[in-house]
mmCIF file of C-alpha atoms and ligand atoms in Angstrom:
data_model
loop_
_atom_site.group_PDB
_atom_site.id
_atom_site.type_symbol
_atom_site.label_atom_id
_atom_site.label_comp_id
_atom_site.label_asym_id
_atom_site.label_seq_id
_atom_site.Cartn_x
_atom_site.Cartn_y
_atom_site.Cartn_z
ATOM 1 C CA UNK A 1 0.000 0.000 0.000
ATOM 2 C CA UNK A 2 1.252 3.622 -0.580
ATOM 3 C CA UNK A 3 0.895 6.210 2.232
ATOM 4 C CA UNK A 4 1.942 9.684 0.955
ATOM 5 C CA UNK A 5 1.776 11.241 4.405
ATOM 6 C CA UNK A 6 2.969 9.519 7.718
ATOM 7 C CA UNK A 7 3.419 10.346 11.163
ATOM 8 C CA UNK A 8 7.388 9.139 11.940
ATOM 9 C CA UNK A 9 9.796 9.667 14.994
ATOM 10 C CA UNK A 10 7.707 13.258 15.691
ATOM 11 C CA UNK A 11 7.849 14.336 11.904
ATOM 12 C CA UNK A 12 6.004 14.043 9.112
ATOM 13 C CA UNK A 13 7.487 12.152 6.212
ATOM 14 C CA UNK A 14 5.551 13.023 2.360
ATOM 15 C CA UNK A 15 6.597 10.990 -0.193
ATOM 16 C CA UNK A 16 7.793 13.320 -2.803
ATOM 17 C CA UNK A 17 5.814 13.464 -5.991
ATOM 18 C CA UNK A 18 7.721 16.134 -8.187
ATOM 19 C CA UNK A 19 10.425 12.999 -8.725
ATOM 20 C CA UNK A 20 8.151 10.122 -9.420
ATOM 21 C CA UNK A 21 7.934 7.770 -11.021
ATOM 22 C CA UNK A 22 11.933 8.473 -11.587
ATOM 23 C CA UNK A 23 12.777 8.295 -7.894
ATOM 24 C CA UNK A 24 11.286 7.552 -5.036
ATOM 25 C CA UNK A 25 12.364 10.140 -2.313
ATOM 26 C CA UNK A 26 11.279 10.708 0.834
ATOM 27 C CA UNK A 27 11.055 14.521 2.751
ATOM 28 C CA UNK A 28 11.183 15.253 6.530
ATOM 29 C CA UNK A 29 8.658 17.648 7.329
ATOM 30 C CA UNK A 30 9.517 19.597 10.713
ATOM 31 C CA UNK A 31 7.858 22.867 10.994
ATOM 32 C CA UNK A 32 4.360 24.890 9.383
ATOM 33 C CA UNK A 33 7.093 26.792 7.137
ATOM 34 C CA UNK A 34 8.169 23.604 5.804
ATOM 35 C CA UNK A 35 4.859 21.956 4.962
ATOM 36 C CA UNK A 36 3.385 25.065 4.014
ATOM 37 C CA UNK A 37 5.908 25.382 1.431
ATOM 38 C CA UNK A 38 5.469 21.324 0.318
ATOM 39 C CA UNK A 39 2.220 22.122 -0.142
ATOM 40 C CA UNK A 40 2.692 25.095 -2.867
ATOM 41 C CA UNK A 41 5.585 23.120 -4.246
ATOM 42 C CA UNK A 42 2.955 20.309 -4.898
ATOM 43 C CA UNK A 43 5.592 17.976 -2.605
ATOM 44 C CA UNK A 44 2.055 16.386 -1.323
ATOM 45 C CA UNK A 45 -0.501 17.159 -3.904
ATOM 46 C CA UNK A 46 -3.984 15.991 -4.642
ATOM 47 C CA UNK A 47 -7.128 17.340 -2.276
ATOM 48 C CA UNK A 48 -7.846 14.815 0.308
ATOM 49 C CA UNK A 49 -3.932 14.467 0.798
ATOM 50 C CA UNK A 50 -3.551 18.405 0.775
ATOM 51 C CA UNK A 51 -6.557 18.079 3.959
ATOM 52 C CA UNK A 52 -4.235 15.324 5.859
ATOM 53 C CA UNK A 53 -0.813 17.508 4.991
ATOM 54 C CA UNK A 54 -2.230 20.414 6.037
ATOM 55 C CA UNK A 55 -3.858 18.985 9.342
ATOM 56 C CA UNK A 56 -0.357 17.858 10.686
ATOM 57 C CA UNK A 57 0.915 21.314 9.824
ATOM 58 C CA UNK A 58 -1.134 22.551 11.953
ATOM 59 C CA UNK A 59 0.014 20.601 14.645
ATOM 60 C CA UNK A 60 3.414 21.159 13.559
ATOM 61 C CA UNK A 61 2.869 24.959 14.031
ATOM 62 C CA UNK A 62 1.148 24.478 17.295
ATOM 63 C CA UNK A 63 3.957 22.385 18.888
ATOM 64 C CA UNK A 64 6.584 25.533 17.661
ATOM 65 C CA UNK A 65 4.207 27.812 19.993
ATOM 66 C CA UNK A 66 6.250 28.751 23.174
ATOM 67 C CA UNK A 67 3.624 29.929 25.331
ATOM 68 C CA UNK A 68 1.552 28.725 28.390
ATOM 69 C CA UNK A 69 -1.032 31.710 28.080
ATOM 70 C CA UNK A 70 -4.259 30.312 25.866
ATOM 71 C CA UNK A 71 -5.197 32.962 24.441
ATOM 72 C CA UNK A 72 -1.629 34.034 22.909
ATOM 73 C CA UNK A 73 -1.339 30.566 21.446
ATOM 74 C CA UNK A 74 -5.148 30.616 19.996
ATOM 75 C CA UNK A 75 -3.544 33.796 18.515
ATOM 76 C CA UNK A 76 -0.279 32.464 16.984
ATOM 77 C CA UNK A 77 -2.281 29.482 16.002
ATOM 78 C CA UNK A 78 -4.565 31.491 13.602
ATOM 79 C CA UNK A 79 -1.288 32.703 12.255
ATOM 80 C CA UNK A 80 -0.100 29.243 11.274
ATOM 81 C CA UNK A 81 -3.990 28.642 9.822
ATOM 82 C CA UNK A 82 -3.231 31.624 7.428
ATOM 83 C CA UNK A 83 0.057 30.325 6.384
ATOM 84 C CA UNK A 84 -1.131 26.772 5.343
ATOM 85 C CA UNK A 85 -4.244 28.373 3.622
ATOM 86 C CA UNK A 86 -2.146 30.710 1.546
ATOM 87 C CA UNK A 87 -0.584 27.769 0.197
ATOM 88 C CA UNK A 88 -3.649 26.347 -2.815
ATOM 89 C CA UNK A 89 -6.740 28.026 -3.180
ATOM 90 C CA UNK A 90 -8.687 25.666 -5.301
ATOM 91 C CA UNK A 91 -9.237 21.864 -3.181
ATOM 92 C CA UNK A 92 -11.001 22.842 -0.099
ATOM 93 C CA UNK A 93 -10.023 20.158 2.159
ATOM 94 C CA UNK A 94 -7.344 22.256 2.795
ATOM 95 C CA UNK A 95 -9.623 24.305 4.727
ATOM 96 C CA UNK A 96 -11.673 21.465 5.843
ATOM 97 C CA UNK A 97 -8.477 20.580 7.431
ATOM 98 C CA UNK A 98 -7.369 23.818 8.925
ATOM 99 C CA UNK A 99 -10.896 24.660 9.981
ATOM 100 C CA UNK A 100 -11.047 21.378 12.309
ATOM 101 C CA UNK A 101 -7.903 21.704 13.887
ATOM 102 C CA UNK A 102 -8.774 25.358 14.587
ATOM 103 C CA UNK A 103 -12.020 24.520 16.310
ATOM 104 C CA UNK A 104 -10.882 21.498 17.787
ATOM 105 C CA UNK A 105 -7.860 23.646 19.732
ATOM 106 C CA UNK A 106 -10.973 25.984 20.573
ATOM 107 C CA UNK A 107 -12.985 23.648 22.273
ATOM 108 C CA UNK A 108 -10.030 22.027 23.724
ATOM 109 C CA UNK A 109 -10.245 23.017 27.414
ATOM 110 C CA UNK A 110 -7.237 22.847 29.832
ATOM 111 C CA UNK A 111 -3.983 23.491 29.380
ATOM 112 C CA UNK A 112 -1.855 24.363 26.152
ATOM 113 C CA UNK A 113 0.089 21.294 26.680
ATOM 114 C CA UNK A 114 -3.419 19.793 26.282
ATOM 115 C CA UNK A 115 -4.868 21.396 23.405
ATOM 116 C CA UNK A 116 -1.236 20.593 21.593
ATOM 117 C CA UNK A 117 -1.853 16.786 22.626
ATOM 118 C CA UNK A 118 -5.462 16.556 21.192
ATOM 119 C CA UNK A 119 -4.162 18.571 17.813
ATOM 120 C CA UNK A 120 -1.701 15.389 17.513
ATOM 121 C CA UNK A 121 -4.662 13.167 18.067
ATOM 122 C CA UNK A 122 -6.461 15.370 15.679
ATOM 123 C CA UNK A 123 -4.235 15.449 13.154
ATOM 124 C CA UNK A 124 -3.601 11.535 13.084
ATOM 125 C CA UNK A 125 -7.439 11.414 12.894
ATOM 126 C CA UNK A 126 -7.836 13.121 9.788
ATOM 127 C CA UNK A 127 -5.944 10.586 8.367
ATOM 128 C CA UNK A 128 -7.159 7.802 9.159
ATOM 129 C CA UNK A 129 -10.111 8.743 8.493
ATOM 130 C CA UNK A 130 -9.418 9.739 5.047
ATOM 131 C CA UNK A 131 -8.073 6.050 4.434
ATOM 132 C CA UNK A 132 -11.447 4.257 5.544
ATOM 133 C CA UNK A 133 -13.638 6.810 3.839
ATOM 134 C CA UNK A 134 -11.515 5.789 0.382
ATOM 135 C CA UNK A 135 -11.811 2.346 0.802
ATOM 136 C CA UNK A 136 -16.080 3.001 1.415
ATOM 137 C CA UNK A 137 -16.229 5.011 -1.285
ATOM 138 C CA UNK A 138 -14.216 2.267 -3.760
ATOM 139 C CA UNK A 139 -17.259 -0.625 -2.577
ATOM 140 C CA UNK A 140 -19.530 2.043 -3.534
ATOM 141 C CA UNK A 141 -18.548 2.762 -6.664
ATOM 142 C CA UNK A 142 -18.092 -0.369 -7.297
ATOM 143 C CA UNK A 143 -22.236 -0.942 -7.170
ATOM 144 C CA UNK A 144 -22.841 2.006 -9.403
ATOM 145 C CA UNK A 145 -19.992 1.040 -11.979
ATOM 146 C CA UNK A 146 -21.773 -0.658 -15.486
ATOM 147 C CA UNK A 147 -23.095 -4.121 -15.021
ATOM 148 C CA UNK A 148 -22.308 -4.970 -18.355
ATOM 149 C CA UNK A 149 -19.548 -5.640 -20.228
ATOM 150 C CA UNK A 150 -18.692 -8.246 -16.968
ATOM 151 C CA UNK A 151 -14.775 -6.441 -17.457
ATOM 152 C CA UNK A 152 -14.811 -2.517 -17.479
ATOM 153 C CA UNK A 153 -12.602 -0.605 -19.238
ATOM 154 C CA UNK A 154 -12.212 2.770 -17.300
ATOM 155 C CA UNK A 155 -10.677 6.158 -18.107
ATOM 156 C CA UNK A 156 -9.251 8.560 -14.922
ATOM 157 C CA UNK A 157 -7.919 11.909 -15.502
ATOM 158 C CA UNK A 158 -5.140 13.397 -12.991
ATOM 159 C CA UNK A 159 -4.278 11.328 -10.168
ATOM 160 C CA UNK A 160 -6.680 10.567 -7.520
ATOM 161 C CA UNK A 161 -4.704 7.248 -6.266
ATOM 162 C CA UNK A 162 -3.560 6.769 -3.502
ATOM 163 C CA UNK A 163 -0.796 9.334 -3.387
ATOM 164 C CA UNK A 164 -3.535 12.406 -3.453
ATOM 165 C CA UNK A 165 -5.366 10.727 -0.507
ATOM 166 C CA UNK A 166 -4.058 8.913 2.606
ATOM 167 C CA UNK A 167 -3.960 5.930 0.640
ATOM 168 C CA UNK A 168 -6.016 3.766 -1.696
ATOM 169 C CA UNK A 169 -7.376 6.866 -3.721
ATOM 170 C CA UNK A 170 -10.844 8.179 -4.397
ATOM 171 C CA UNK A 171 -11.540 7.921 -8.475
ATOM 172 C CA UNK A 172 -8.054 5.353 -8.440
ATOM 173 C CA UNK A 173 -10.214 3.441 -5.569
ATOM 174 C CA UNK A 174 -13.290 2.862 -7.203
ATOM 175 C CA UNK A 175 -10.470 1.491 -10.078
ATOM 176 C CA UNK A 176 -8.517 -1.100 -7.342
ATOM 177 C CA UNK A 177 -11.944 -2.099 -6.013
ATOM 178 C CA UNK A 178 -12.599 -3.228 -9.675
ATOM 179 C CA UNK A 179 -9.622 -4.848 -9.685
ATOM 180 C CA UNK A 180 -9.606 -6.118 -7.100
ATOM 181 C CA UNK A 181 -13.072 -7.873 -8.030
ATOM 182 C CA UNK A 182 -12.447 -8.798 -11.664
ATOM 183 C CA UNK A 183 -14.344 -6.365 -13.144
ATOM 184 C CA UNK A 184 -11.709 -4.339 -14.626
ATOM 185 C CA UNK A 185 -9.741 -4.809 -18.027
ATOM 186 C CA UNK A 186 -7.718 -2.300 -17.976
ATOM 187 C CA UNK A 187 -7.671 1.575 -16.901
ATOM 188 C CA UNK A 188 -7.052 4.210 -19.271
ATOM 189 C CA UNK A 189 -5.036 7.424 -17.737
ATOM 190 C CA UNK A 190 -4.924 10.941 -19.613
ATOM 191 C CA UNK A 191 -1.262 12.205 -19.292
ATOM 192 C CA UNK A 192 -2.714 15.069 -17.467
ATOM 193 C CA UNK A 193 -1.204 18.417 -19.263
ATOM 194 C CA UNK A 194 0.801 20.057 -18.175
ATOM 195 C CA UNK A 195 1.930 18.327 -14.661
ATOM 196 C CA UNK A 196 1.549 15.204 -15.917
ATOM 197 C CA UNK A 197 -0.021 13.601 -12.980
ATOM 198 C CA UNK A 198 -1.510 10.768 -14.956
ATOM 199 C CA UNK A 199 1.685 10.185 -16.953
ATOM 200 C CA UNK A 200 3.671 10.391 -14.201
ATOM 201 C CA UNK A 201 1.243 8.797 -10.815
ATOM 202 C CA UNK A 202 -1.500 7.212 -11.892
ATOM 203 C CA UNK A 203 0.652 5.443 -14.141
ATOM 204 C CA UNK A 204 3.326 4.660 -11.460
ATOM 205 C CA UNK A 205 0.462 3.581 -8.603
ATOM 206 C CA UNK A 206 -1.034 0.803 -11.531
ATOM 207 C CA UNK A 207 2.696 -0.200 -12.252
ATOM 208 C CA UNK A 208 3.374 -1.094 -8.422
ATOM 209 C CA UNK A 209 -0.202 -2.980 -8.144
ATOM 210 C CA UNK A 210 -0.236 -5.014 -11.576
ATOM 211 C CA UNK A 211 -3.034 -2.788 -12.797
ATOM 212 C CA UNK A 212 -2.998 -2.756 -16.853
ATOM 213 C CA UNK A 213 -2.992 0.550 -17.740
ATOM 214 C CA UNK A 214 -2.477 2.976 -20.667
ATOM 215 C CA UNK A 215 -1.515 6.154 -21.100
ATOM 216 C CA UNK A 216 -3.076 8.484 -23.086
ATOM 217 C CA UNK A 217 -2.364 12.252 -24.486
ATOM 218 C CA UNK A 218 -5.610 14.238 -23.063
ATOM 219 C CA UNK A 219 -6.961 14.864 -26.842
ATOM 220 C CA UNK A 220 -6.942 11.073 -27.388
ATOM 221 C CA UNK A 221 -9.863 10.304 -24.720
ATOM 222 C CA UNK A 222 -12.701 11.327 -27.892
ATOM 223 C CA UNK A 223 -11.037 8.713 -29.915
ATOM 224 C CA UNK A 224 -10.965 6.280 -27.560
ATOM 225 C CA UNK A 225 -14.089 6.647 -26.493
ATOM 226 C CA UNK A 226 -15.273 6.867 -30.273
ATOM 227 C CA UNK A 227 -13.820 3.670 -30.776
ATOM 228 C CA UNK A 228 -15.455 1.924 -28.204
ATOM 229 C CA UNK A 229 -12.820 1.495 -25.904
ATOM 230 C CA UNK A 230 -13.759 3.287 -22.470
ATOM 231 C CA UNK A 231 -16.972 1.779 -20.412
ATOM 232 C CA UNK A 232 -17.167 4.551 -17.745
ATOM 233 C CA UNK A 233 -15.066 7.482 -16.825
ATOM 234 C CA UNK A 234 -14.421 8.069 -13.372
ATOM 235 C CA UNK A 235 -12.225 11.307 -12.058
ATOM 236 C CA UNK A 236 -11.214 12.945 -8.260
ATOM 237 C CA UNK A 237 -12.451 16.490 -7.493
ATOM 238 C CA UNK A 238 -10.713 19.004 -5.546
ATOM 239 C CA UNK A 239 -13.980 20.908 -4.913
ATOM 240 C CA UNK A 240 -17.683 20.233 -5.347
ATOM 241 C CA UNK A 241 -20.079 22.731 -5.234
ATOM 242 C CA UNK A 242 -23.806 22.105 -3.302
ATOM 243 C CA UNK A 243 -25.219 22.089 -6.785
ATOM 244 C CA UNK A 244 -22.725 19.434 -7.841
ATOM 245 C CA UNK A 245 -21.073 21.273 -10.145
ATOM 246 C CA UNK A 246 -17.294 20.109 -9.735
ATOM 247 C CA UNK A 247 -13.740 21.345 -10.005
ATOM 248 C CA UNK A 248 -11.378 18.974 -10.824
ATOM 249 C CA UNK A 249 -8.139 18.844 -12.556
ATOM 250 C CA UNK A 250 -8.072 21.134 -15.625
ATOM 251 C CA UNK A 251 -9.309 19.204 -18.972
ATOM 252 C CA UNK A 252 -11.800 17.323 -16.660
ATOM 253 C CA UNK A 253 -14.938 19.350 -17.690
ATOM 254 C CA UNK A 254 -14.087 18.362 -21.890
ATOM 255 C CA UNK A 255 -13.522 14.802 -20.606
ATOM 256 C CA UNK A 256 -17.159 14.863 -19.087
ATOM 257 C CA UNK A 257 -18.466 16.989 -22.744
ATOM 258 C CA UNK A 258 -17.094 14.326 -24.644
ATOM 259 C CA UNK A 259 -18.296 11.570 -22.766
ATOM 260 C CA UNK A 260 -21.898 12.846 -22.663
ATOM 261 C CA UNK A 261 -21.383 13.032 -26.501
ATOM 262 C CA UNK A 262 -20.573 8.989 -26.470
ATOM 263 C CA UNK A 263 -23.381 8.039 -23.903
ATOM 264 C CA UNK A 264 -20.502 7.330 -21.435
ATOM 265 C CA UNK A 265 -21.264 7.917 -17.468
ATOM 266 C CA UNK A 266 -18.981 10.279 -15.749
ATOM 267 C CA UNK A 267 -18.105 9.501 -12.227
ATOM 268 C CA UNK A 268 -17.013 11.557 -9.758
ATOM 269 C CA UNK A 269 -15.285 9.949 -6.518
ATOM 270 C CA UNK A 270 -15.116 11.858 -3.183
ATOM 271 C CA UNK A 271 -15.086 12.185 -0.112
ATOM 272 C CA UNK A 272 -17.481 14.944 2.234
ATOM 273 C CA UNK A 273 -14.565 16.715 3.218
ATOM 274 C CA UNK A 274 -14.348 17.239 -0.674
ATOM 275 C CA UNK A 275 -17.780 19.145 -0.944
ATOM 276 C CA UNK A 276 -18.428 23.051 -0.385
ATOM 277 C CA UNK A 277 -21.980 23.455 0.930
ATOM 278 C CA UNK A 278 -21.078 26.840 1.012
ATOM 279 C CA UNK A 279 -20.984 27.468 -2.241
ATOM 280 C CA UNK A 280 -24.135 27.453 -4.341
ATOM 281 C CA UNK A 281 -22.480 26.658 -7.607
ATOM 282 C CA UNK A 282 -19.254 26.203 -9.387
ATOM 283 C CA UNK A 283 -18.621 29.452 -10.466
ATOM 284 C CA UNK A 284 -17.594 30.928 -7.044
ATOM 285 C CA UNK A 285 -14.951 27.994 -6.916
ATOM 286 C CA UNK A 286 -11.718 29.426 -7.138
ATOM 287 C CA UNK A 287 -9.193 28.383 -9.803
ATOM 288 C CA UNK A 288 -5.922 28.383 -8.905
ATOM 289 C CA UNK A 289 -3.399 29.511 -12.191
ATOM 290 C CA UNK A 290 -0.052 28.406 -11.835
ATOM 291 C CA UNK A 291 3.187 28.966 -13.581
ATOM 292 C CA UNK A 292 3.356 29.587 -17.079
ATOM 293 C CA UNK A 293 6.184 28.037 -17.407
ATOM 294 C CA UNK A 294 4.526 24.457 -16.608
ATOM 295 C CA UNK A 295 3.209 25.108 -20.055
ATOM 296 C CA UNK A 296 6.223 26.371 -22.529
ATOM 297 C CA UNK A 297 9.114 24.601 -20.488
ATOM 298 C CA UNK A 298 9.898 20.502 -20.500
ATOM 299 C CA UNK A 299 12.909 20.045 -18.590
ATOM 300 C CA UNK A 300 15.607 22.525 -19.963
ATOM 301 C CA UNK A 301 13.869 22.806 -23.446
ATOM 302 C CA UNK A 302 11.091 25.849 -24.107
ATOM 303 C CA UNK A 303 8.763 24.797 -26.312
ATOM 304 C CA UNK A 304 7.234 28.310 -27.750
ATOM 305 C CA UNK A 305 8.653 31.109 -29.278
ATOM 306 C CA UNK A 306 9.298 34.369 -27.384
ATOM 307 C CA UNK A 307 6.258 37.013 -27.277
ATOM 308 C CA UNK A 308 3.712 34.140 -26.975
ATOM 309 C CA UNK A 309 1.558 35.048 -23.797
ATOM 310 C CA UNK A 310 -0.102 32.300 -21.756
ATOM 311 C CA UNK A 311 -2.791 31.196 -19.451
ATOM 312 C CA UNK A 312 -2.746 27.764 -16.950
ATOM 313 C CA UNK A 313 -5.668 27.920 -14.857
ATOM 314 C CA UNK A 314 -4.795 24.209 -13.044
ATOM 315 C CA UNK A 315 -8.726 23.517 -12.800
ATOM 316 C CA UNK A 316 -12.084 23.634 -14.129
ATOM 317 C CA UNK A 317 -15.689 23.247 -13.292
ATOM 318 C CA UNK A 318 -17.572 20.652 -14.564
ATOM 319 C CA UNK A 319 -21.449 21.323 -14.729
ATOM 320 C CA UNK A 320 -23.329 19.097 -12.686
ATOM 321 C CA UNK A 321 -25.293 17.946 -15.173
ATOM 322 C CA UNK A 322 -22.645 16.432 -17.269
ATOM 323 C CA UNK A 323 -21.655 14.359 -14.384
ATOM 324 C CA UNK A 324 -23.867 10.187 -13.904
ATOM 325 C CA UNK A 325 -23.310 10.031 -10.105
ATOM 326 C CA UNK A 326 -20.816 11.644 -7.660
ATOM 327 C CA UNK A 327 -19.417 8.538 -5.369
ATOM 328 C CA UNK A 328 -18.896 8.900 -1.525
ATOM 329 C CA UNK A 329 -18.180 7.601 1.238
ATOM 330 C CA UNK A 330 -21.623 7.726 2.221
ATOM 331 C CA UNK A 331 -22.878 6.023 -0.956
ATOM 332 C CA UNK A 332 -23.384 7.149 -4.538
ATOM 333 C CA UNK A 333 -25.719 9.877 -5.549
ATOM 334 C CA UNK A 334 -26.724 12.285 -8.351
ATOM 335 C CA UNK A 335 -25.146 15.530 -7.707
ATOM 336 C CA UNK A 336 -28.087 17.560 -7.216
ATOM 337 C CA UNK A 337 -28.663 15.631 -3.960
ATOM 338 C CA UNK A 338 -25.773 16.163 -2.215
ATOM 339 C CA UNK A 339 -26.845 19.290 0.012
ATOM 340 C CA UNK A 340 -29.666 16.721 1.449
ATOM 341 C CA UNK A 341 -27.176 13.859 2.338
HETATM 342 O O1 LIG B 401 -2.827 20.023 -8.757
HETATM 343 P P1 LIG B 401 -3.010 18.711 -8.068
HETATM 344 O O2 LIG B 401 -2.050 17.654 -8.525
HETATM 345 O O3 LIG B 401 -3.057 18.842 -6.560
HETATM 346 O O4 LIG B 401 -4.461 18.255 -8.542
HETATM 347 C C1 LIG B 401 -4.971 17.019 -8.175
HETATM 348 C C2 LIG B 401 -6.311 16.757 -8.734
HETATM 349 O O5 LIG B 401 -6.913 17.564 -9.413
HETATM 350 C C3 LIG B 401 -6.975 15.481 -8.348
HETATM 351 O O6 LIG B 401 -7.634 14.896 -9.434
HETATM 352 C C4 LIG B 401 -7.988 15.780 -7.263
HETATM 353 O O7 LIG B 401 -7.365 16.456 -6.205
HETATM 354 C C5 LIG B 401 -8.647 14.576 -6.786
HETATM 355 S S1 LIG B 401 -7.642 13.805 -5.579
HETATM 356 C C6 LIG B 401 -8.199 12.427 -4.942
#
């Protein structure tokens, strides 16, 4: 099994996804400054894993708090809260995260030597957690997946494995549950322009569990799925709005287009820390836009010519009507109906 965030001799250690699948390196996370910045440097990537990151950096930053007085430490603590929010704006289990650890030290009486304890506690929570909602949500999807052909050949988009969770994987879950039961052929990954997380994660994760896969270029899924070739899509989302509209890795919203176009269901596998009840619909999600240079550079080669301008938003918003069901770990249900779960 793959863990890309565990508790170890008092730090944290990620599993560091900027060098897979070319080597498999491990970093020491010590202090809120350091996770904060593993975060933005997409170290730890992926929502639910961003939530479980982001929950020990809070602890992290509470245990560097030298004070006995509770209110001063309530203080600094909102100061760490603001420095792991700054990090990604789009996947909101970053402030799932941050928002429970807050009101958990809140309504933590006694001591701050307590209140650091049950953070800890907190924190390890949160991850655990994540790990049995993935594995709920893969037997779920697995009822909702196609009865027919009896083997399923599925198409993902991003990574949502186990490396963008606590393990196992939301969208990449629903995929090893098939597996795991015979009912999948083979999974189909889009490379995932420009990071390349399907190329580079999703591809790796399959590798280490005997999972046929192939790998795709994103403007091949139409084909494919023109051909015959994909049964059911199924995708991760970073935030889901109380309509169901959802915002997922950019070039997820086409994927859903075209497979509307082919009479293809679209799955969408997450968890409730996942969804935004908050927001109405998907267009108050914000979209994070990264580095242009994820687009124009591979390695040390620049692909464009100078005086080009660019634009990477990393995400989009796929309507909720585009998508079949959105999988949980509370069952599967048509978007519209998440507000009343
Ligand atoms: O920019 P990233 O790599 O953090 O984006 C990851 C995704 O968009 C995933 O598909 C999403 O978080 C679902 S994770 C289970």
């Amino acid at each position: 099994m793959i863990y890309p965030v565990v508790w170890q001799n008092n730090s944290v250690c990620l599993i560091d996804q900027t060098r897979l699948p070319n080597e498999y390196a491990v970093v020491e996370i010590n202090s809120s400054q350091e996770m904060a910045r593993a975060i933005k440097t997409m170290i730890v990537r992926g929502a639910p894993a961003i939530g479980v990151a982001a929950g020990y950096g809070m602890y992290l930053g509470a245990r560097e708090i030298e004070t006995s007085d509770r209110q001063e430490f309530l203080y600094h603590l909102d100061k760490v809260a603001e420095l792991l929010g700054s990090t990604r704006p789009t996947a909101v289990n970053l402030f799932w995260a941050i928002n429970r650890m807050l009101k958990t030290a809140q309504n933590t009486p006694g001591t701050v030597e307590d209140i650091k304890q049950v953070l800890w506690q907190t924190a390890q929570a949160i991850n655990n957690e994540d790990l049995q909602t993935c594995q709920a949500m893969g037997d779920h999807g697995l009822k909702v997946l196609p009865k027919s052909p009896a083997k399923l050949t599925l198409l993902t988009h991003c990574n949502a494995g186990a490396l963008a969770t606590a393990g196992y994987g939301t969208a990449l879950g629903v995929v090893r549950s098939a597996w795991r039961e015979g009912r999948l052929e083979r999974l189909y990954a889009d490379e995932t322009r420009p990071r390349l997380q399907g190329a580079k994660l999703t591809a790796w994760e399959c590798v280490q569990e005997g999972i046929p896969v192939t790998v795709i270029t994103d403007n091949m899924a139409a084909h494919c799925m023109q051909r015959g070739l994909i049964h059911a899509v199924v995708v991760g989302a970073d935030r889901i709005a109380a309509n169901g509209d959802t915002a997922n890795k950019i070039g997820t919203y086409s994927l859903a287009i075209v497979a509307k176009a082919h009479n293809i269901p679209f799955f969408v596998a997450a968890p409730f820390s996942t969804i935004d009840l908050a927001l109405s619909d998907g267009s108050q999600i914000p979209i994070e836009e990264r580095n242009p240079e994820e687009i124009y550079q591979v390695g040390d080669t620049i692909l464009t010519p100078s005086g080009v301008e660019f634009y990477n938003p990393a995400f989009d918003v796929t309507p909720a009507e585009l998508i079949t069901a959105i999988i949980t770990e509370k069952g599967a249900f048509p978007p519209g109906e998440l507000g009343g779960v």
